[in-house]
Protein backbone atom coordinates (compact mmCIF):
# COMPACT_ATOMS: atom_id res chain seq x y z
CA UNK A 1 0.00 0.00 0.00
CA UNK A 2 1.39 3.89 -0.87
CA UNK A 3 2.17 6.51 1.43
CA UNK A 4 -0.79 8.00 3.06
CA UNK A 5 -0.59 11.89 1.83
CA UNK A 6 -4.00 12.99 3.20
CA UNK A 7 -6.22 11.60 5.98
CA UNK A 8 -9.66 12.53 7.08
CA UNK A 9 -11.16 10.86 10.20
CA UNK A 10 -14.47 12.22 11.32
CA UNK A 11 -14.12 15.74 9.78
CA UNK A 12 -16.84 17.80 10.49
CA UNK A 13 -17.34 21.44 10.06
CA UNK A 14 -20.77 23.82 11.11
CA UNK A 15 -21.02 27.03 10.37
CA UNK A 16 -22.59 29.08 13.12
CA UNK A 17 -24.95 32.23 13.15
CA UNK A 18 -23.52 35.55 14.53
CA UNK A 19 -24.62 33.66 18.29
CA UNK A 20 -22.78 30.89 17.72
CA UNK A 21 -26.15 29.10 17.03
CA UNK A 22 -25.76 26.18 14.20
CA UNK A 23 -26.76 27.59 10.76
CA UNK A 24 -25.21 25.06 8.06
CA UNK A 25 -23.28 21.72 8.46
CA UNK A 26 -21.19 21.71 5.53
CA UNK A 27 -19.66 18.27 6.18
CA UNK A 28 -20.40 15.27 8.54
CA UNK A 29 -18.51 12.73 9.64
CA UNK A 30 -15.81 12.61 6.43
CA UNK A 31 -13.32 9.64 6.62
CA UNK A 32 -11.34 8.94 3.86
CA UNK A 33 -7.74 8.69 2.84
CA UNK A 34 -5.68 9.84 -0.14
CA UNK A 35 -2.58 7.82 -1.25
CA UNK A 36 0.59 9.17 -3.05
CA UNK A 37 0.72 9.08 -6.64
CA UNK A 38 -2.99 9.28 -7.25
CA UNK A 39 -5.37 11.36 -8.61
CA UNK A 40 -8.78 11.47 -6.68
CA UNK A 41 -11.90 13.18 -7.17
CA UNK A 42 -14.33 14.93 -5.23
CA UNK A 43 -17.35 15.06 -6.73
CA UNK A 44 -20.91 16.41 -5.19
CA UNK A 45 -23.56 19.08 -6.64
CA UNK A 46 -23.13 22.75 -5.40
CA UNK A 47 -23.24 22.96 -1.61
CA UNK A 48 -21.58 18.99 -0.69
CA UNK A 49 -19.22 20.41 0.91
CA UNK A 50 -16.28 20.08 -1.81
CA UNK A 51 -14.46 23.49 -0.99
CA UNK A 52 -15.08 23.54 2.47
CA UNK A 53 -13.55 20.02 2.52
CA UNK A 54 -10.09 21.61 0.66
CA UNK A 55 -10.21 24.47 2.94
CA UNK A 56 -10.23 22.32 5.49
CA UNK A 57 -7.07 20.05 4.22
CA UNK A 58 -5.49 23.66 3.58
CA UNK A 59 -5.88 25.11 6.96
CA UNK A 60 -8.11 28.01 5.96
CA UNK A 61 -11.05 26.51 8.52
CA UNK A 62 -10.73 24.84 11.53
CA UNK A 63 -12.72 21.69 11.97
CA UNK A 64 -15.93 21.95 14.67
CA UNK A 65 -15.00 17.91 14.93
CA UNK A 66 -12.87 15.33 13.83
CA UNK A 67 -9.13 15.93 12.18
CA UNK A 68 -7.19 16.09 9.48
CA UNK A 69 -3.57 15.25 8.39
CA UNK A 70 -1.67 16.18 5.36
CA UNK A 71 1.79 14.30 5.29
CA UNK A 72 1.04 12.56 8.56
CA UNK A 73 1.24 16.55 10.12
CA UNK A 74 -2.08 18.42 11.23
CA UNK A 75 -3.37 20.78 8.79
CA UNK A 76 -2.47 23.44 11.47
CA UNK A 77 0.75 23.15 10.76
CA UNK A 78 1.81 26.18 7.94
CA UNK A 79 5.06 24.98 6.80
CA UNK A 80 3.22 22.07 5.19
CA UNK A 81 1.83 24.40 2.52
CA UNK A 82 5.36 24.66 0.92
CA UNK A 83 4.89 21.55 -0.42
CA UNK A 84 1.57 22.33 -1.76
CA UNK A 85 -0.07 23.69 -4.93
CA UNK A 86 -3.45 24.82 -4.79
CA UNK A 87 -5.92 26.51 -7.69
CA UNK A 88 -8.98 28.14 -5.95
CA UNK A 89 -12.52 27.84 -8.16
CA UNK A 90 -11.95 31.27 -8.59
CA UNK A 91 -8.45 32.60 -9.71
CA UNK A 92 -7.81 35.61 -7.64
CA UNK A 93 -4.53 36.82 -9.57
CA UNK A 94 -3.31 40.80 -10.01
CA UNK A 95 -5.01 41.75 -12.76
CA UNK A 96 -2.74 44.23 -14.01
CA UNK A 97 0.60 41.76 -14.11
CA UNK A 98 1.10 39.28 -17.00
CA UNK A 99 1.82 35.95 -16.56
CA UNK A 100 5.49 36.19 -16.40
CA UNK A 101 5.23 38.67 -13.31
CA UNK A 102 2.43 36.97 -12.19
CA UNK A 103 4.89 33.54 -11.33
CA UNK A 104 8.00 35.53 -10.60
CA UNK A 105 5.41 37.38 -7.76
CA UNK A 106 4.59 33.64 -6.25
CA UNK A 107 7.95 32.37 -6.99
CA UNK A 108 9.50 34.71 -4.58
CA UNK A 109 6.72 34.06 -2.14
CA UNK A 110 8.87 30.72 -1.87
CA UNK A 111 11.83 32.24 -1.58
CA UNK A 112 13.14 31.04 -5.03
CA UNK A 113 16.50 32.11 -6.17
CA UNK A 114 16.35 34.23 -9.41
CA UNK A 115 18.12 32.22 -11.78
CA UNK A 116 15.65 29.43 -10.60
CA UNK A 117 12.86 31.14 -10.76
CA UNK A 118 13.69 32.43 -14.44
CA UNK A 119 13.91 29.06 -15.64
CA UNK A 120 10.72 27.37 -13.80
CA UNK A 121 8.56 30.53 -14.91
CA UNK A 122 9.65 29.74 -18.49
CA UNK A 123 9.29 26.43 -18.17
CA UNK A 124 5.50 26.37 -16.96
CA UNK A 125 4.29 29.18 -19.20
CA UNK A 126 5.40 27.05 -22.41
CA UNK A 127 3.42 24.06 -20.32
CA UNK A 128 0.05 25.77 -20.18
CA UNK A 129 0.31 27.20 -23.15
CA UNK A 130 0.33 30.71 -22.81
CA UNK A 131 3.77 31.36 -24.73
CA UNK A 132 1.97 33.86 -27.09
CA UNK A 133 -0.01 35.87 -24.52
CA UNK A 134 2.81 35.96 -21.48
CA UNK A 135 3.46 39.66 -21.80
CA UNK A 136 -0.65 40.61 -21.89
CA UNK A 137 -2.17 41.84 -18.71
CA UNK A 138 -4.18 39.02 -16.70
CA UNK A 139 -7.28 41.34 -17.04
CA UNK A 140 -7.11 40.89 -21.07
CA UNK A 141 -6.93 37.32 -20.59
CA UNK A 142 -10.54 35.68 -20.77
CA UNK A 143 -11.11 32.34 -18.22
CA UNK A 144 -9.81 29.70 -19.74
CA UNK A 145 -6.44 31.72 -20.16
CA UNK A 146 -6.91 32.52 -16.41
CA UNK A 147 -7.69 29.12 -15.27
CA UNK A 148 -4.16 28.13 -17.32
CA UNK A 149 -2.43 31.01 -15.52
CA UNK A 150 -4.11 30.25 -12.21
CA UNK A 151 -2.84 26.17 -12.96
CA UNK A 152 1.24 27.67 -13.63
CA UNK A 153 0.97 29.78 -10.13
CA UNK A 154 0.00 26.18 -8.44
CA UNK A 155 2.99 24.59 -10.05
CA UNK A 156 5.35 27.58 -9.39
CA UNK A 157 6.98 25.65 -6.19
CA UNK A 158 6.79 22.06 -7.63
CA UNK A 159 4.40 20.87 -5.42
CA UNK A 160 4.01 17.20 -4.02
CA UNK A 161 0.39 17.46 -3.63
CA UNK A 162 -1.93 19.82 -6.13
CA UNK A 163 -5.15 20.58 -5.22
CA UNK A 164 -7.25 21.46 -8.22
CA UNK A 165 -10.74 22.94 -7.67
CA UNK A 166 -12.78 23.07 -11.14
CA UNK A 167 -9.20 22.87 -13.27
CA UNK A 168 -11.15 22.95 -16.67
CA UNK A 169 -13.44 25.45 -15.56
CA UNK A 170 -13.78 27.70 -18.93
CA UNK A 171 -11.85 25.75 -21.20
CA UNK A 172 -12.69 24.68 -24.56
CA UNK A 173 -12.22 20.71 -25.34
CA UNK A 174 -9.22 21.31 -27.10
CA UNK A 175 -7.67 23.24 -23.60
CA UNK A 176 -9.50 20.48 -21.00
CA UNK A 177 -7.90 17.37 -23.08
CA UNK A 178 -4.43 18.94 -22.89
CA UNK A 179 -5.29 19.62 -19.14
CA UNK A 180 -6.09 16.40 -18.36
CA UNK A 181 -3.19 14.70 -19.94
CA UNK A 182 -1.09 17.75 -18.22
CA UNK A 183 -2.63 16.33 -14.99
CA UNK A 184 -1.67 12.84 -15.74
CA UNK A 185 1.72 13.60 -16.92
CA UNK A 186 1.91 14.99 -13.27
CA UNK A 187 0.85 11.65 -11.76
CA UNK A 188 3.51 9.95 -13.72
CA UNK A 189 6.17 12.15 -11.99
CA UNK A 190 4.89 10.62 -8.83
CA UNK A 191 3.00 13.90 -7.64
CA UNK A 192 -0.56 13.21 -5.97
CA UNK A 193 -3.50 15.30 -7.73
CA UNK A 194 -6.72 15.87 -5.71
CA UNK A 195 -9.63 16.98 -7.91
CA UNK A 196 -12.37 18.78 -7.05
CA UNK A 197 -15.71 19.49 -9.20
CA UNK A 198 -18.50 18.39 -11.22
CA UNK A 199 -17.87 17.89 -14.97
CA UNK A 200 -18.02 14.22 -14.58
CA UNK A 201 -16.64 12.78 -18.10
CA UNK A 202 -13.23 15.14 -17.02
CA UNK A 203 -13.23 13.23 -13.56
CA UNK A 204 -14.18 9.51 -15.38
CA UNK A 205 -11.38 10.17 -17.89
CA UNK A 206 -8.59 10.93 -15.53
CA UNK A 207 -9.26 9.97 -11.82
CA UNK A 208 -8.14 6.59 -10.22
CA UNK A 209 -10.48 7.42 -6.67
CA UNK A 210 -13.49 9.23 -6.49
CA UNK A 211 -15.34 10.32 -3.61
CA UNK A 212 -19.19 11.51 -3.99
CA UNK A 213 -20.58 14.09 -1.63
CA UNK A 214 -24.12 15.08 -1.08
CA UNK A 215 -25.29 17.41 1.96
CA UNK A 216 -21.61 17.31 3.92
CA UNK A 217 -21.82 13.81 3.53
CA UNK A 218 -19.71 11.00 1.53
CA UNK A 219 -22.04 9.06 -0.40
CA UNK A 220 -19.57 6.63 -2.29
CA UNK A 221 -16.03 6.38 -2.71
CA UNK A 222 -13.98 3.91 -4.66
CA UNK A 223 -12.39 3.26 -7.90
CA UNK A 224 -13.48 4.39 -10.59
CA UNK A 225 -13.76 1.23 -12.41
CA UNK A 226 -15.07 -0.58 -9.79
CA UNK A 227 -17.85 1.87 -8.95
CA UNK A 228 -18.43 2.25 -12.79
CA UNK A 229 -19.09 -2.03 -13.41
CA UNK A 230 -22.79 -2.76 -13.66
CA UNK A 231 -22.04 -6.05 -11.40
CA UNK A 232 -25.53 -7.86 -11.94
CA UNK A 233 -25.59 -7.85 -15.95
CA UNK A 234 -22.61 -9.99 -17.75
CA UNK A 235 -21.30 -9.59 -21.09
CA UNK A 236 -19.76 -11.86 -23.40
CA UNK A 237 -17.52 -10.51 -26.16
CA UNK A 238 -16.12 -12.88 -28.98
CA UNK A 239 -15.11 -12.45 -32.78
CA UNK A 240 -15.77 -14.00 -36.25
CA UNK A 241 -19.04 -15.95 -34.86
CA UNK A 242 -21.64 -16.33 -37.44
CA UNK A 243 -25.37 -15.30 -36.11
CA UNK A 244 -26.29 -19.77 -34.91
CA UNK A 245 -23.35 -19.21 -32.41
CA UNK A 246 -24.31 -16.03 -30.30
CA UNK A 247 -27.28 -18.74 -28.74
CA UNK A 248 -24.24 -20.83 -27.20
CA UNK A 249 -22.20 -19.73 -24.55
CA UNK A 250 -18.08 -20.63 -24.35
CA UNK A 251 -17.64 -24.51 -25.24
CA UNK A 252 -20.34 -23.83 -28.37
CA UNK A 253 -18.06 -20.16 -29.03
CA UNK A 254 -14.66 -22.71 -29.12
CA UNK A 255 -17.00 -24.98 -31.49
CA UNK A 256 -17.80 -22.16 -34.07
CA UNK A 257 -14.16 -21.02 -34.11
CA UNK A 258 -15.35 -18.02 -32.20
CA UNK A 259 -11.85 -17.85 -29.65
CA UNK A 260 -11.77 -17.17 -26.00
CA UNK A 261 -14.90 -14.97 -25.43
CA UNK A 262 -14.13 -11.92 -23.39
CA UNK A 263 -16.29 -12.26 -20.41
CA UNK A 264 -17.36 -9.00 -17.72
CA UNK A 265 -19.29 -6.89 -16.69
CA UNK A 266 -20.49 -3.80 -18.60
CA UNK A 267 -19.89 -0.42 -17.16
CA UNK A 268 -22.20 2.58 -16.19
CA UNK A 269 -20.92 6.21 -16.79
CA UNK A 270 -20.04 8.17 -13.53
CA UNK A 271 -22.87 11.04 -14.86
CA UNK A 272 -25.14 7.99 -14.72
CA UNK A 273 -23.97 7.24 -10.74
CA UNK A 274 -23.64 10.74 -9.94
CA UNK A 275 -26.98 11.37 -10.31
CA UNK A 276 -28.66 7.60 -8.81
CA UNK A 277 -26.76 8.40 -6.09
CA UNK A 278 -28.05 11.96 -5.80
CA UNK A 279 -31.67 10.53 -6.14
CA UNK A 280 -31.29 7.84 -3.89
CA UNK A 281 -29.30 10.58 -0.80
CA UNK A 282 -32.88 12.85 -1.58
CA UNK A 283 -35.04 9.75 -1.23
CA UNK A 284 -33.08 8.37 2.06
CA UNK A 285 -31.60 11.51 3.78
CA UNK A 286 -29.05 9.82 6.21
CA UNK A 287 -28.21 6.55 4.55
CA UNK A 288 -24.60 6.27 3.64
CA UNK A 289 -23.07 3.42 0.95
CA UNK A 290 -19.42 3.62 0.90
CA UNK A 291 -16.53 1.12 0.99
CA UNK A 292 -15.96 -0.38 4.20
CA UNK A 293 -12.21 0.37 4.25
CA UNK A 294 -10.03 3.47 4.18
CA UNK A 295 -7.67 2.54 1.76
CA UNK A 296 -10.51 2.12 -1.12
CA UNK A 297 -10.48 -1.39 -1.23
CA UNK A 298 -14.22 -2.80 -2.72
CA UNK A 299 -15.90 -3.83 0.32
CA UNK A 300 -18.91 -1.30 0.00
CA UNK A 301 -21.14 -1.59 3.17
CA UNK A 302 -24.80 0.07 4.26
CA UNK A 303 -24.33 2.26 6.63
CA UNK A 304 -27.62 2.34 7.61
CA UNK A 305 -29.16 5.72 9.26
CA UNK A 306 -27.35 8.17 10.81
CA UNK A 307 -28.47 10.85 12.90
């Protein structure tokens, strides 16, 4: 099993009225863990409790119960943020610096020595794909050039854990696939990617965990491809059969010269559990169906009612 990068156990956060009266409970209860390497995604309609979840794991709130631990340290703990990139769901950047000054600003936020910082700043401009617009002001950009800008600034300290909120937010397909495969070429250099957001074919394509939120609380969480196999319905793939052989099944395929059939299960999409999972959290407020174990192993389990 990988290094544990984030953990969750219990993490609950309420938002009080002005008298410290309970007004919202953003998130209930969240246990999960995050392992290096990986790229996991949160996933829940406006108002799950996504944000206040990464605010949480950033130290920007502070938890009414429960904890949480970003390399096995509390998320109290400031000097863990140097190891972290982070792009907001809105990119609050100085509008009237261009990109270059824009990462040579945050570079020397981490203390970065000049020649370094020349080089990275270079380096990640080319990488979003901004080359040709680097000396325009961030206020002529329009948002899918911010969200690339916002994406360089989170890379600026070469983080070993990114967290992404909406990271194709405003992009056209063309910008989201080269995103994506930006995000996976940062999984291959053994960086961890956490996710956040709701355009679910993005999180299907590219995501090895997800974890679904509704109302503050985790609904599902799994792989992908586990959570995504219809389980009660089997297929059975074969070539060159003629029409008499798709009656038989495996010695009468072998017969008809058919091959090895390929037999699984079909898969949903994760739009198409997103949303029976929504339905079913609306019909039975309180029931929870996730996978028994921390380390996303398939052993889903009913949770039954909680209060």
């Amino acid at each position: 099993m990988s290094e544990v990068v984030i953990e969750t156990r219990n993490l609950t956060k309420v938002y009080r009225d002005f008298w410290g009266r309970p007004k919202v409970q953003a998130l209930k209860a969240l246990d999960l863990q995050v392992h290096r390497g990986e790229i996991f995604g949160l996933l829940g309609p406006n108002g799950s409790g996504k944000t206040t979840s990464i605010k949480l794991l950033l130290g920007l709130l502070f938890p009414t119960e429960g904890e949480a631990r970003i390399f096995n340290e509390p998320t109290t703990n400031v000097s863990k943020n140097e190891r972290i990139g982070y792009l907001p769901e809105e990119t609050y950047l100085y509008k009237f610096l261009n990109a270059e000054e824009t990462l040579h600003f945050y570079g020397r936020l981490f203390k970065m020595p000049a020649s370094k910082r020349k080089q990275k700043v270079g380096q990640l401009i080319d990488l979003v794909g901004l080359s040709a617009a680097k000396h325009r002001q961030l206020r002529e950009y329009s948002k899918g050039m911010q969200r690339r800008i916002g994406l360089a600034q989170a890379l600026i300290n070469d983080p070993e854990l990114i967290l992404l909120d909406e990271p194709t937010s405003g992009l056209d397909p063309i910008g989201t696939a080269e995103i994506k495969e930006l995000i996976r070429e940062l999984r291959e250099q053994g960086k961890t990617i956490v996710l956040s957001g709701h355009l679910l074919a993005d999180m299907q394509d590219i995501c090895d965990r997800i974890a679904i939120l509704h109302r503050g609380e985790l609904k599902e969480l799994g792989k992908v491809s586990d959570l995504l196999t219809v389980q009660d319905v089997t297929q059975i793939r074969a070539r060159n059969l003629p029409p008499a052989a798709l009656e038989e099944i495996r010695g009468i395929v072998a017969r008809h010269g058919g091959g090895e059939p390929e037999i699984d299960h079909p898969t949903t999409t994760l739009e198409e559990l997103f949303l029976r999972i929504v339905r079913e959290s609306e019909l039975h407020p309180g029931r929870r169906k996730v996978a028994a174990r921390l380390d996303g192993a398939a052993e889903p389990a009913e949770a039954g009612q909680t209060s």
